[in-house]
């Protein structure tokens, strides 16, 4: 029973940290956009910012590849929203 409780707590903490990553990704993208860098450099900066948010205890379980996917997903959603806004403004 204790083992199940511990496993449940670990899974819950993982999802808590993942939500924290998703929430901080938008702020990281905005900060990276303020840089003089372009393209991949901005993306890498956003990933670095988000990696800094992850607690040390969770870092072994949260890979950089996962963070890159989350940052890309958030960026794609922002770009989709911006495209819709531009389309509405043209109407």
Short mmCIF file of C-alpha atoms in Angstrom, two decimals:
data_model
loop_
_atom_site.label_atom_id
_atom_site.label_comp_id
_atom_site.label_asym_id
_atom_site.label_seq_id
_atom_site.Cartn_x
_atom_site.Cartn_y
_atom_site.Cartn_z
CA UNK A 1 0.00 0.00 0.00
CA UNK A 2 2.84 2.34 0.84
CA UNK A 3 4.51 1.60 -2.47
CA UNK A 4 1.32 2.46 -4.38
CA UNK A 5 1.03 5.71 -2.43
CA UNK A 6 4.62 6.61 -3.20
CA UNK A 7 4.18 5.80 -6.89
CA UNK A 8 1.03 7.92 -6.98
CA UNK A 9 2.83 10.83 -5.35
CA UNK A 10 5.67 10.62 -7.87
CA UNK A 11 3.26 10.58 -10.81
CA UNK A 12 1.30 13.51 -9.37
CA UNK A 13 4.53 15.48 -8.86
CA UNK A 14 5.60 14.73 -12.44
CA UNK A 15 2.33 16.14 -13.79
CA UNK A 16 2.64 19.15 -11.48
CA UNK A 17 6.12 19.90 -12.82
CA UNK A 18 5.01 19.33 -16.42
CA UNK A 19 2.18 21.85 -15.93
CA UNK A 20 4.71 24.28 -14.47
CA UNK A 21 6.87 23.80 -17.59
CA UNK A 22 3.92 24.44 -19.90
CA UNK A 23 2.97 27.59 -17.99
CA UNK A 24 6.49 28.98 -18.03
CA UNK A 25 7.05 28.19 -21.73
CA UNK A 26 5.02 31.19 -22.92
CA UNK A 27 6.98 33.56 -20.68
CA UNK A 28 10.22 31.99 -21.87
CA UNK A 29 9.23 32.48 -25.51
CA UNK A 30 8.42 36.14 -24.84
CA UNK A 31 11.77 36.68 -23.11
CA UNK A 32 13.61 34.96 -25.95
CA UNK A 33 11.83 37.18 -28.49
CA UNK A 34 13.35 40.23 -26.79
CA UNK A 35 16.86 38.99 -27.59
CA UNK A 36 18.91 40.07 -30.57
CA UNK A 37 19.29 36.42 -31.54
CA UNK A 38 17.35 34.74 -34.34
CA UNK A 39 15.61 31.43 -35.00
CA UNK A 40 17.24 28.47 -33.31
CA UNK A 41 19.13 30.70 -30.85
CA UNK A 42 15.83 32.10 -29.54
CA UNK A 43 14.39 28.60 -29.31
CA UNK A 44 17.43 27.37 -27.38
CA UNK A 45 17.20 30.36 -25.03
CA UNK A 46 13.53 29.63 -24.35
CA UNK A 47 14.38 25.99 -23.64
CA UNK A 48 17.17 27.08 -21.27
CA UNK A 49 14.80 29.39 -19.41
CA UNK A 50 12.25 26.61 -18.98
CA UNK A 51 14.94 24.12 -17.92
CA UNK A 52 15.81 26.58 -15.14
CA UNK A 53 12.26 26.34 -13.78
CA UNK A 54 12.43 22.58 -13.28
CA UNK A 55 13.22 21.60 -9.68
CA UNK A 56 16.52 19.74 -9.25
CA UNK A 57 14.69 16.68 -7.94
CA UNK A 58 12.66 16.40 -11.15
CA UNK A 59 15.48 17.06 -13.64
CA UNK A 60 16.45 13.37 -13.96
CA UNK A 61 12.89 12.60 -15.05
CA UNK A 62 12.29 15.61 -17.32
CA UNK A 63 14.47 15.46 -20.40
CA UNK A 64 15.58 18.40 -22.49
CA UNK A 65 13.82 16.75 -25.44
CA UNK A 66 10.52 16.88 -23.53
CA UNK A 67 11.06 20.57 -22.73
CA UNK A 68 11.87 21.25 -26.40
CA UNK A 69 8.60 19.57 -27.43
CA UNK A 70 6.61 21.63 -24.93
CA UNK A 71 8.24 24.91 -26.01
CA UNK A 72 7.61 24.06 -29.67
CA UNK A 73 3.99 23.17 -28.93
CA UNK A 74 3.42 26.48 -27.13
CA UNK A 75 5.13 28.41 -29.92
CA UNK A 76 2.96 26.69 -32.53
CA UNK A 77 -0.19 27.62 -30.58
CA UNK A 78 0.95 31.25 -30.33
CA UNK A 79 1.71 31.35 -34.06
CA UNK A 80 -1.71 29.83 -34.82
CA UNK A 81 -3.41 32.46 -32.66
CA UNK A 82 -1.42 35.26 -34.32
CA UNK A 83 -2.37 34.00 -37.78
CA UNK A 84 -6.06 34.00 -36.79
CA UNK A 85 -5.75 37.56 -35.52
CA UNK A 86 -4.14 38.71 -38.76
CA UNK A 87 -6.87 36.97 -40.77
CA UNK A 88 -9.58 38.68 -38.71
CA UNK A 89 -7.92 42.08 -39.15
CA UNK A 90 -7.95 41.64 -42.93
CA UNK A 91 -11.69 41.02 -42.97
#
